[in-house]
Amino acid sequence: MTRADLAKRPDQVAAMFDGVAARYDTTNTVLSLRQDRSWRRAVVRALDVRAGELVLDLAAGTGTSTEPFADAGARAVPCDFSLGMLRVGRARRPDMAFTAADATALPFPDATFDAVTISFGLRNVVEPRLALAEMLRVTRPGGRVVVCEFSHPVLPVLRQLYAPYLLRALPAVARAVSSNPEAYVYLAESIRAWPHQRELAGWLTDAGWEHASWRDLSGGIVALHRAAAPL
């Protein structure tokens, strides 16, 4: 499935993620060679959430990415467009306020959240630039955003190894461990088509965020982008 498919058939994409919900977290750990855990810890450190803050976690899926914020004393809102993911999350963590929503039309008033984050989900939004602007709308002045997303390796040797993994190894592993391997074929294609680190930082700036910067994780396989809402 390509980005063109995503634009034409968003309901089918949602259904695709519904279909992998039950084994989603386990599959991601296997496919990332357990790197997903360190990436999520990096998000938590970068967002620097304090007790009592209101945090929006977009593309939260089953809520795995939201749990560290809630456990740190923040009022964390896990939000996703996949009802299947949300059902799994609610069963595991009924104490968290799981919310179904489109990232380009969030059901929250202006300037609601102290911090907003999205991990490995911006690629799945039909209009990611609009989502970045919408994230700014619901963030309080001086608030912060962290975007964690697959990116492009910065080392030539790693780039040579990574492309074959995306095209051949990842789908093969997914067929062995996932309930819906087609979802991970889409994953590989969407990563290849995603913009480089500097371009995504430009998208944040264009959306109105300030002081956009990024840090490469795992040699650029993942990039952690940070920015602040204007005061």
PDB file of C-alpha atoms in Angstrom:
ATOM      1  CA  MET A   1       0.000   0.000   0.000  1.00  0.00           C
ATOM      2  CA  THR A   2       1.418   3.388  -1.043  1.00  0.00           C
ATOM      3  CA  ARG A   3       0.757   6.924   0.219  1.00  0.00           C
ATOM      4  CA  ALA A   4      -1.656   7.304  -2.695  1.00  0.00           C
ATOM      5  CA  ASP A   5      -3.565   4.296  -1.357  1.00  0.00           C
ATOM      6  CA  LEU A   6      -3.539   5.882   2.079  1.00  0.00           C
ATOM      7  CA  ALA A   7      -5.143   9.062   0.718  1.00  0.00           C
ATOM      8  CA  LYS A   8      -7.789   7.176  -1.219  1.00  0.00           C
ATOM      9  CA  ARG A   9      -8.644   4.519   1.359  1.00  0.00           C
ATOM     10  CA  PRO A  10      -8.048   5.749   4.932  1.00  0.00           C
ATOM     11  CA  ASP A  11     -10.729   3.372   6.254  1.00  0.00           C
ATOM     12  CA  GLN A  12      -8.823   0.422   4.805  1.00  0.00           C
ATOM     13  CA  VAL A  13      -5.638   1.615   6.478  1.00  0.00           C
ATOM     14  CA  ALA A  14      -7.454   1.846   9.814  1.00  0.00           C
ATOM     15  CA  ALA A  15      -8.768  -1.680   9.297  1.00  0.00           C
ATOM     16  CA  MET A  16      -5.225  -2.844   8.528  1.00  0.00           C
ATOM     17  CA  PHE A  17      -4.019  -1.574  11.907  1.00  0.00           C
ATOM     18  CA  ASP A  18      -7.093  -3.018  13.625  1.00  0.00           C
ATOM     19  CA  GLY A  19      -5.996  -6.384  12.257  1.00  0.00           C
ATOM     20  CA  VAL A  20      -2.528  -6.266  13.824  1.00  0.00           C
ATOM     21  CA  ALA A  21      -3.591  -4.826  17.184  1.00  0.00           C
ATOM     22  CA  ALA A  22      -3.414  -8.045  19.219  1.00  0.00           C
ATOM     23  CA  ARG A  23       0.262  -8.741  18.427  1.00  0.00           C
ATOM     24  CA  TYR A  24       1.344  -5.230  17.447  1.00  0.00           C
ATOM     25  CA  ASP A  25       3.749  -4.511  20.311  1.00  0.00           C
ATOM     26  CA  THR A  26       5.418  -7.932  20.178  1.00  0.00           C
ATOM     27  CA  THR A  27       5.826  -7.762  16.402  1.00  0.00           C
ATOM     28  CA  ASN A  28       7.425  -4.328  16.569  1.00  0.00           C
ATOM     29  CA  THR A  29       9.934  -5.522  19.158  1.00  0.00           C
ATOM     30  CA  VAL A  30      10.940  -8.447  16.943  1.00  0.00           C
ATOM     31  CA  LEU A  31      11.178  -6.417  13.729  1.00  0.00           C
ATOM     32  CA  SER A  32      13.237  -3.662  15.366  1.00  0.00           C
ATOM     33  CA  LEU A  33      15.618  -6.176  16.979  1.00  0.00           C
ATOM     34  CA  ARG A  34      14.421  -4.825  20.362  1.00  0.00           C
ATOM     35  CA  GLN A  35      15.521  -1.295  19.485  1.00  0.00           C
ATOM     36  CA  ASP A  36      11.931  -0.015  19.830  1.00  0.00           C
ATOM     37  CA  ARG A  37      12.281   0.012  23.615  1.00  0.00           C
ATOM     38  CA  SER A  38      15.317   2.298  23.571  1.00  0.00           C
ATOM     39  CA  TRP A  39      13.605   4.564  21.011  1.00  0.00           C
ATOM     40  CA  ARG A  40      10.587   4.959  23.250  1.00  0.00           C
ATOM     41  CA  ARG A  41      12.786   5.710  26.261  1.00  0.00           C
ATOM     42  CA  ALA A  42      14.440   8.435  24.183  1.00  0.00           C
ATOM     43  CA  VAL A  43      11.019   9.953  23.503  1.00  0.00           C
ATOM     44  CA  VAL A  44      10.221  10.020  27.211  1.00  0.00           C
ATOM     45  CA  ARG A  45      13.520  11.770  27.992  1.00  0.00           C
ATOM     46  CA  ALA A  46      13.084  14.267  25.155  1.00  0.00           C
ATOM     47  CA  LEU A  47       9.534  15.233  26.123  1.00  0.00           C
ATOM     48  CA  ASP A  48      10.635  15.666  29.762  1.00  0.00           C
ATOM     49  CA  VAL A  49       7.139  15.316  31.191  1.00  0.00           C
ATOM     50  CA  ARG A  50       6.453  16.566  34.692  1.00  0.00           C
ATOM     51  CA  ALA A  51       3.851  15.325  37.157  1.00  0.00           C
ATOM     52  CA  GLY A  52       0.512  17.030  36.634  1.00  0.00           C
ATOM     53  CA  GLU A  53       1.147  18.040  33.018  1.00  0.00           C
ATOM     54  CA  LEU A  54      -1.422  17.221  30.357  1.00  0.00           C
ATOM     55  CA  VAL A  55       0.157  15.185  27.548  1.00  0.00           C
ATOM     56  CA  LEU A  56      -1.313  14.093  24.221  1.00  0.00           C
ATOM     57  CA  ASP A  57       0.177  10.934  22.712  1.00  0.00           C
ATOM     58  CA  LEU A  58      -0.918  10.603  19.081  1.00  0.00           C
ATOM     59  CA  ALA A  59      -0.779   7.324  17.156  1.00  0.00           C
ATOM     60  CA  ALA A  60      -0.630   5.761  20.605  1.00  0.00           C
ATOM     61  CA  GLY A  61      -1.976   2.416  19.408  1.00  0.00           C
ATOM     62  CA  THR A  62      -2.406   0.136  22.401  1.00  0.00           C
ATOM     63  CA  GLY A  63      -1.002   2.758  24.766  1.00  0.00           C
ATOM     64  CA  THR A  64       2.468   1.280  25.225  1.00  0.00           C
ATOM     65  CA  SER A  65       4.043   4.627  24.337  1.00  0.00           C
ATOM     66  CA  THR A  66       1.693   6.481  26.728  1.00  0.00           C
ATOM     67  CA  GLU A  67       2.289   4.394  29.831  1.00  0.00           C
ATOM     68  CA  PRO A  68       5.597   6.037  30.871  1.00  0.00           C
ATOM     69  CA  PHE A  69       3.935   9.475  30.884  1.00  0.00           C
ATOM     70  CA  ALA A  70       1.004   8.264  32.964  1.00  0.00           C
ATOM     71  CA  ASP A  71       3.313   6.391  35.315  1.00  0.00           C
ATOM     72  CA  ALA A  72       5.335   9.605  35.786  1.00  0.00           C
ATOM     73  CA  GLY A  73       2.238  11.371  37.109  1.00  0.00           C
ATOM     74  CA  ALA A  74       1.176  13.194  33.943  1.00  0.00           C
ATOM     75  CA  ARG A  75      -2.415  13.245  32.754  1.00  0.00           C
ATOM     76  CA  ALA A  76      -1.735  11.338  29.557  1.00  0.00           C
ATOM     77  CA  VAL A  77      -4.242  10.977  26.719  1.00  0.00           C
ATOM     78  CA  PRO A  78      -3.507   8.141  24.267  1.00  0.00           C
ATOM     79  CA  CYS A  79      -5.110   8.920  20.906  1.00  0.00           C
ATOM     80  CA  ASP A  80      -5.357   6.790  17.737  1.00  0.00           C
ATOM     81  CA  PHE A  81      -7.526   6.345  14.646  1.00  0.00           C
ATOM     82  CA  SER A  82      -7.584   2.532  14.953  1.00  0.00           C
ATOM     83  CA  LEU A  83     -10.492   1.352  17.087  1.00  0.00           C
ATOM     84  CA  GLY A  84      -8.931  -2.109  17.266  1.00  0.00           C
ATOM     85  CA  MET A  85      -5.763  -0.705  18.810  1.00  0.00           C
ATOM     86  CA  LEU A  86      -7.781   1.327  21.298  1.00  0.00           C
ATOM     87  CA  ARG A  87      -9.817  -1.702  22.375  1.00  0.00           C
ATOM     88  CA  VAL A  88      -6.649  -3.644  23.156  1.00  0.00           C
ATOM     89  CA  GLY A  89      -5.240  -0.644  25.035  1.00  0.00           C
ATOM     90  CA  ARG A  90      -8.363  -0.073  27.119  1.00  0.00           C
ATOM     91  CA  ALA A  91      -8.379  -3.712  28.171  1.00  0.00           C
ATOM     92  CA  ARG A  92      -4.785  -3.402  29.402  1.00  0.00           C
ATOM     93  CA  ARG A  93      -4.939   0.091  30.935  1.00  0.00           C
ATOM     94  CA  PRO A  94      -8.521   1.098  31.778  1.00  0.00           C
ATOM     95  CA  ASP A  95      -7.133   3.984  33.822  1.00  0.00           C
ATOM     96  CA  MET A  96      -5.973   5.855  30.711  1.00  0.00           C
ATOM     97  CA  ALA A  97      -8.290   8.086  28.643  1.00  0.00           C
ATOM     98  CA  PHE A  98      -8.045   6.366  25.245  1.00  0.00           C
ATOM     99  CA  THR A  99      -9.505   8.594  22.545  1.00  0.00           C
ATOM    100  CA  ALA A 100     -10.364   7.854  18.909  1.00  0.00           C
ATOM    101  CA  ALA A 101      -9.423  10.732  16.613  1.00  0.00           C
ATOM    102  CA  ASP A 102      -7.972  11.838  13.301  1.00  0.00           C
ATOM    103  CA  ALA A 103      -4.642  13.626  13.815  1.00  0.00           C
ATOM    104  CA  THR A 104      -5.662  16.283  11.275  1.00  0.00           C
ATOM    105  CA  ALA A 105      -8.887  17.165  13.131  1.00  0.00           C
ATOM    106  CA  LEU A 106      -8.315  16.695  16.848  1.00  0.00           C
ATOM    107  CA  PRO A 107     -11.359  16.896  19.156  1.00  0.00           C
ATOM    108  CA  PHE A 108      -9.646  19.190  21.670  1.00  0.00           C
ATOM    109  CA  PRO A 109      -9.850  22.952  22.265  1.00  0.00           C
ATOM    110  CA  ASP A 110      -6.991  25.289  21.417  1.00  0.00           C
ATOM    111  CA  ALA A 111      -4.033  25.409  23.813  1.00  0.00           C
ATOM    112  CA  THR A 112      -5.084  22.332  25.819  1.00  0.00           C
ATOM    113  CA  PHE A 113      -1.865  20.332  26.250  1.00  0.00           C
ATOM    114  CA  ASP A 114       1.503  21.044  27.813  1.00  0.00           C
ATOM    115  CA  ALA A 115       3.166  18.589  25.454  1.00  0.00           C
ATOM    116  CA  VAL A 116       2.275  16.560  22.377  1.00  0.00           C
ATOM    117  CA  THR A 117       4.091  13.598  20.897  1.00  0.00           C
ATOM    118  CA  ILE A 118       3.689  11.123  18.070  1.00  0.00           C
ATOM    119  CA  SER A 119       5.839   8.029  17.574  1.00  0.00           C
ATOM    120  CA  PHE A 120       5.942   6.060  14.335  1.00  0.00           C
ATOM    121  CA  GLY A 121       2.577   7.419  13.266  1.00  0.00           C
ATOM    122  CA  LEU A 122       3.083  10.624  11.324  1.00  0.00           C
ATOM    123  CA  ARG A 123       3.829   8.577   8.175  1.00  0.00           C
ATOM    124  CA  ASN A 124       0.346   7.085   8.416  1.00  0.00           C
ATOM    125  CA  VAL A 125      -1.436  10.436   8.347  1.00  0.00           C
ATOM    126  CA  VAL A 126      -2.846  11.414   4.954  1.00  0.00           C
ATOM    127  CA  GLU A 127      -1.758  15.039   5.419  1.00  0.00           C
ATOM    128  CA  PRO A 128       1.177  15.038   7.868  1.00  0.00           C
ATOM    129  CA  ARG A 129       1.818  18.774   7.506  1.00  0.00           C
ATOM    130  CA  LEU A 130      -1.764  19.485   8.525  1.00  0.00           C
ATOM    131  CA  ALA A 131      -1.330  17.165  11.504  1.00  0.00           C
ATOM    132  CA  LEU A 132       1.735  19.136  12.655  1.00  0.00           C
ATOM    133  CA  ALA A 133      -0.292  22.358  12.488  1.00  0.00           C
ATOM    134  CA  GLU A 134      -3.157  20.729  14.370  1.00  0.00           C
ATOM    135  CA  MET A 135      -0.743  19.537  17.039  1.00  0.00           C
ATOM    136  CA  LEU A 136       0.420  23.119  17.467  1.00  0.00           C
ATOM    137  CA  ARG A 137      -3.169  24.342  17.759  1.00  0.00           C
ATOM    138  CA  VAL A 138      -3.879  22.116  20.766  1.00  0.00           C
ATOM    139  CA  THR A 139      -0.545  22.909  22.489  1.00  0.00           C
ATOM    140  CA  ARG A 140      -0.241  25.708  25.022  1.00  0.00           C
ATOM    141  CA  PRO A 141       2.160  28.599  24.329  1.00  0.00           C
ATOM    142  CA  GLY A 142       5.656  27.488  25.256  1.00  0.00           C
ATOM    143  CA  GLY A 143       4.617  23.834  25.115  1.00  0.00           C
ATOM    144  CA  ARG A 144       6.627  21.237  23.291  1.00  0.00           C
ATOM    145  CA  VAL A 145       6.370  18.538  20.667  1.00  0.00           C
ATOM    146  CA  VAL A 146       8.436  15.413  20.037  1.00  0.00           C
ATOM    147  CA  VAL A 147       8.090  13.470  16.805  1.00  0.00           C
ATOM    148  CA  CYS A 148       9.763  10.062  16.706  1.00  0.00           C
ATOM    149  CA  GLU A 149       9.737   8.549  13.251  1.00  0.00           C
ATOM    150  CA  PHE A 150      11.608   6.170  11.025  1.00  0.00           C
ATOM    151  CA  SER A 151      14.073   8.121   8.922  1.00  0.00           C
ATOM    152  CA  HIS A 152      17.142   7.655   6.734  1.00  0.00           C
ATOM    153  CA  PRO A 153      20.485   6.237   7.941  1.00  0.00           C
ATOM    154  CA  VAL A 154      23.319   8.756   7.848  1.00  0.00           C
ATOM    155  CA  LEU A 155      26.166   6.230   7.494  1.00  0.00           C
ATOM    156  CA  PRO A 156      26.767   4.876   3.959  1.00  0.00           C
ATOM    157  CA  VAL A 157      27.406   1.324   5.184  1.00  0.00           C
ATOM    158  CA  LEU A 158      24.207   1.326   7.239  1.00  0.00           C
ATOM    159  CA  ARG A 159      22.226   2.671   4.278  1.00  0.00           C
ATOM    160  CA  GLN A 160      23.444  -0.228   2.151  1.00  0.00           C
ATOM    161  CA  LEU A 161      22.332  -2.763   4.765  1.00  0.00           C
ATOM    162  CA  TYR A 162      19.072  -1.068   5.678  1.00  0.00           C
ATOM    163  CA  ALA A 163      17.475  -0.895   2.211  1.00  0.00           C
ATOM    164  CA  PRO A 164      17.615  -4.689   1.644  1.00  0.00           C
ATOM    165  CA  TYR A 165      16.232  -5.242   5.155  1.00  0.00           C
ATOM    166  CA  LEU A 166      13.226  -3.042   4.426  1.00  0.00           C
ATOM    167  CA  LEU A 167      12.540  -4.624   1.053  1.00  0.00           C
ATOM    168  CA  ARG A 168      13.114  -8.301   1.857  1.00  0.00           C
ATOM    169  CA  ALA A 169      13.879  -9.180   5.465  1.00  0.00           C
ATOM    170  CA  LEU A 170      11.206  -7.085   7.174  1.00  0.00           C
ATOM    171  CA  PRO A 171       8.263  -8.511   5.179  1.00  0.00           C
ATOM    172  CA  ALA A 172       9.666 -12.031   5.604  1.00  0.00           C
ATOM    173  CA  VAL A 173       9.929 -11.681   9.381  1.00  0.00           C
ATOM    174  CA  ALA A 174       6.484 -10.099   9.499  1.00  0.00           C
ATOM    175  CA  ARG A 175       4.995 -13.128   7.754  1.00  0.00           C
ATOM    176  CA  ALA A 176       6.341 -15.281  10.583  1.00  0.00           C
ATOM    177  CA  VAL A 177       5.292 -13.182  13.565  1.00  0.00           C
ATOM    178  CA  SER A 178       2.459 -10.842  12.518  1.00  0.00           C
ATOM    179  CA  SER A 179      -1.250 -11.506  12.187  1.00  0.00           C
ATOM    180  CA  ASN A 180      -1.292  -9.238   9.098  1.00  0.00           C
ATOM    181  CA  PRO A 181       2.003  -9.256   7.141  1.00  0.00           C
ATOM    182  CA  GLU A 182       0.554  -6.909   4.497  1.00  0.00           C
ATOM    183  CA  ALA A 183       0.640  -4.133   7.096  1.00  0.00           C
ATOM    184  CA  TYR A 184       4.417  -4.489   7.326  1.00  0.00           C
ATOM    185  CA  VAL A 185       4.884  -4.457   3.559  1.00  0.00           C
ATOM    186  CA  TYR A 186       3.161  -1.072   3.730  1.00  0.00           C
ATOM    187  CA  LEU A 187       5.486  -0.140   6.599  1.00  0.00           C
ATOM    188  CA  ALA A 188       8.583  -0.786   4.488  1.00  0.00           C
ATOM    189  CA  GLU A 189       7.234   1.194   1.542  1.00  0.00           C
ATOM    190  CA  SER A 190       6.178   4.143   3.689  1.00  0.00           C
ATOM    191  CA  ILE A 191       9.623   4.364   5.344  1.00  0.00           C
ATOM    192  CA  ARG A 192      11.379   4.482   1.977  1.00  0.00           C
ATOM    193  CA  ALA A 193       9.085   7.300   0.807  1.00  0.00           C
ATOM    194  CA  TRP A 194       9.381   9.371   3.991  1.00  0.00           C
ATOM    195  CA  PRO A 195      11.329  12.679   3.878  1.00  0.00           C
ATOM    196  CA  HIS A 196      14.811  13.051   5.293  1.00  0.00           C
ATOM    197  CA  GLN A 197      15.492  14.548   8.708  1.00  0.00           C
ATOM    198  CA  ARG A 198      16.107  18.118   7.549  1.00  0.00           C
ATOM    199  CA  GLU A 199      12.935  18.189   5.473  1.00  0.00           C
ATOM    200  CA  LEU A 200      10.787  17.045   8.391  1.00  0.00           C
ATOM    201  CA  ALA A 201      12.339  19.780  10.558  1.00  0.00           C
ATOM    202  CA  GLY A 202      11.284  22.202   7.829  1.00  0.00           C
ATOM    203  CA  TRP A 203       7.733  20.882   7.993  1.00  0.00           C
ATOM    204  CA  LEU A 204       7.651  21.641  11.726  1.00  0.00           C
ATOM    205  CA  THR A 205       8.844  25.190  11.120  1.00  0.00           C
ATOM    206  CA  ASP A 206       6.343  25.705   8.300  1.00  0.00           C
ATOM    207  CA  ALA A 207       3.553  24.545  10.635  1.00  0.00           C
ATOM    208  CA  GLY A 208       4.477  27.303  13.110  1.00  0.00           C
ATOM    209  CA  TRP A 209       6.655  25.458  15.600  1.00  0.00           C
ATOM    210  CA  GLU A 210       9.858  27.131  16.781  1.00  0.00           C
ATOM    211  CA  HIS A 211      13.423  25.897  17.384  1.00  0.00           C
ATOM    212  CA  ALA A 212      12.947  22.671  15.404  1.00  0.00           C
ATOM    213  CA  SER A 213      15.856  20.270  15.748  1.00  0.00           C
ATOM    214  CA  TRP A 214      16.489  16.550  15.529  1.00  0.00           C
ATOM    215  CA  ARG A 215      18.688  13.813  16.903  1.00  0.00           C
ATOM    216  CA  ASP A 216      19.472  10.610  15.028  1.00  0.00           C
ATOM    217  CA  LEU A 217      18.894   7.327  16.833  1.00  0.00           C
ATOM    218  CA  SER A 218      20.429   4.029  15.716  1.00  0.00           C
ATOM    219  CA  GLY A 219      22.481   5.796  13.072  1.00  0.00           C
ATOM    220  CA  GLY A 220      19.498   7.609  11.590  1.00  0.00           C
ATOM    221  CA  ILE A 221      17.188   4.616  11.222  1.00  0.00           C
ATOM    222  CA  VAL A 222      14.993   6.676  13.552  1.00  0.00           C
ATOM    223  CA  ALA A 223      15.050  10.437  14.078  1.00  0.00           C
ATOM    224  CA  LEU A 224      13.769  12.300  17.118  1.00  0.00           C
ATOM    225  CA  HIS A 225      12.483  15.782  16.181  1.00  0.00           C
ATOM    226  CA  ARG A 226      11.781  18.416  18.840  1.00  0.00           C
ATOM    227  CA  ALA A 227      10.225  21.878  18.683  1.00  0.00           C
ATOM    228  CA  ALA A 228       8.387  24.419  20.864  1.00  0.00           C
ATOM    229  CA  ALA A 229       5.118  26.288  20.551  1.00  0.00           C
ATOM    230  CA  PRO A 230       5.559  30.086  20.303  1.00  0.00           C
ATOM    231  CA  LEU A 231       5.035  32.037  23.528  1.00  0.00           C
TER     232      LEU A 231
END
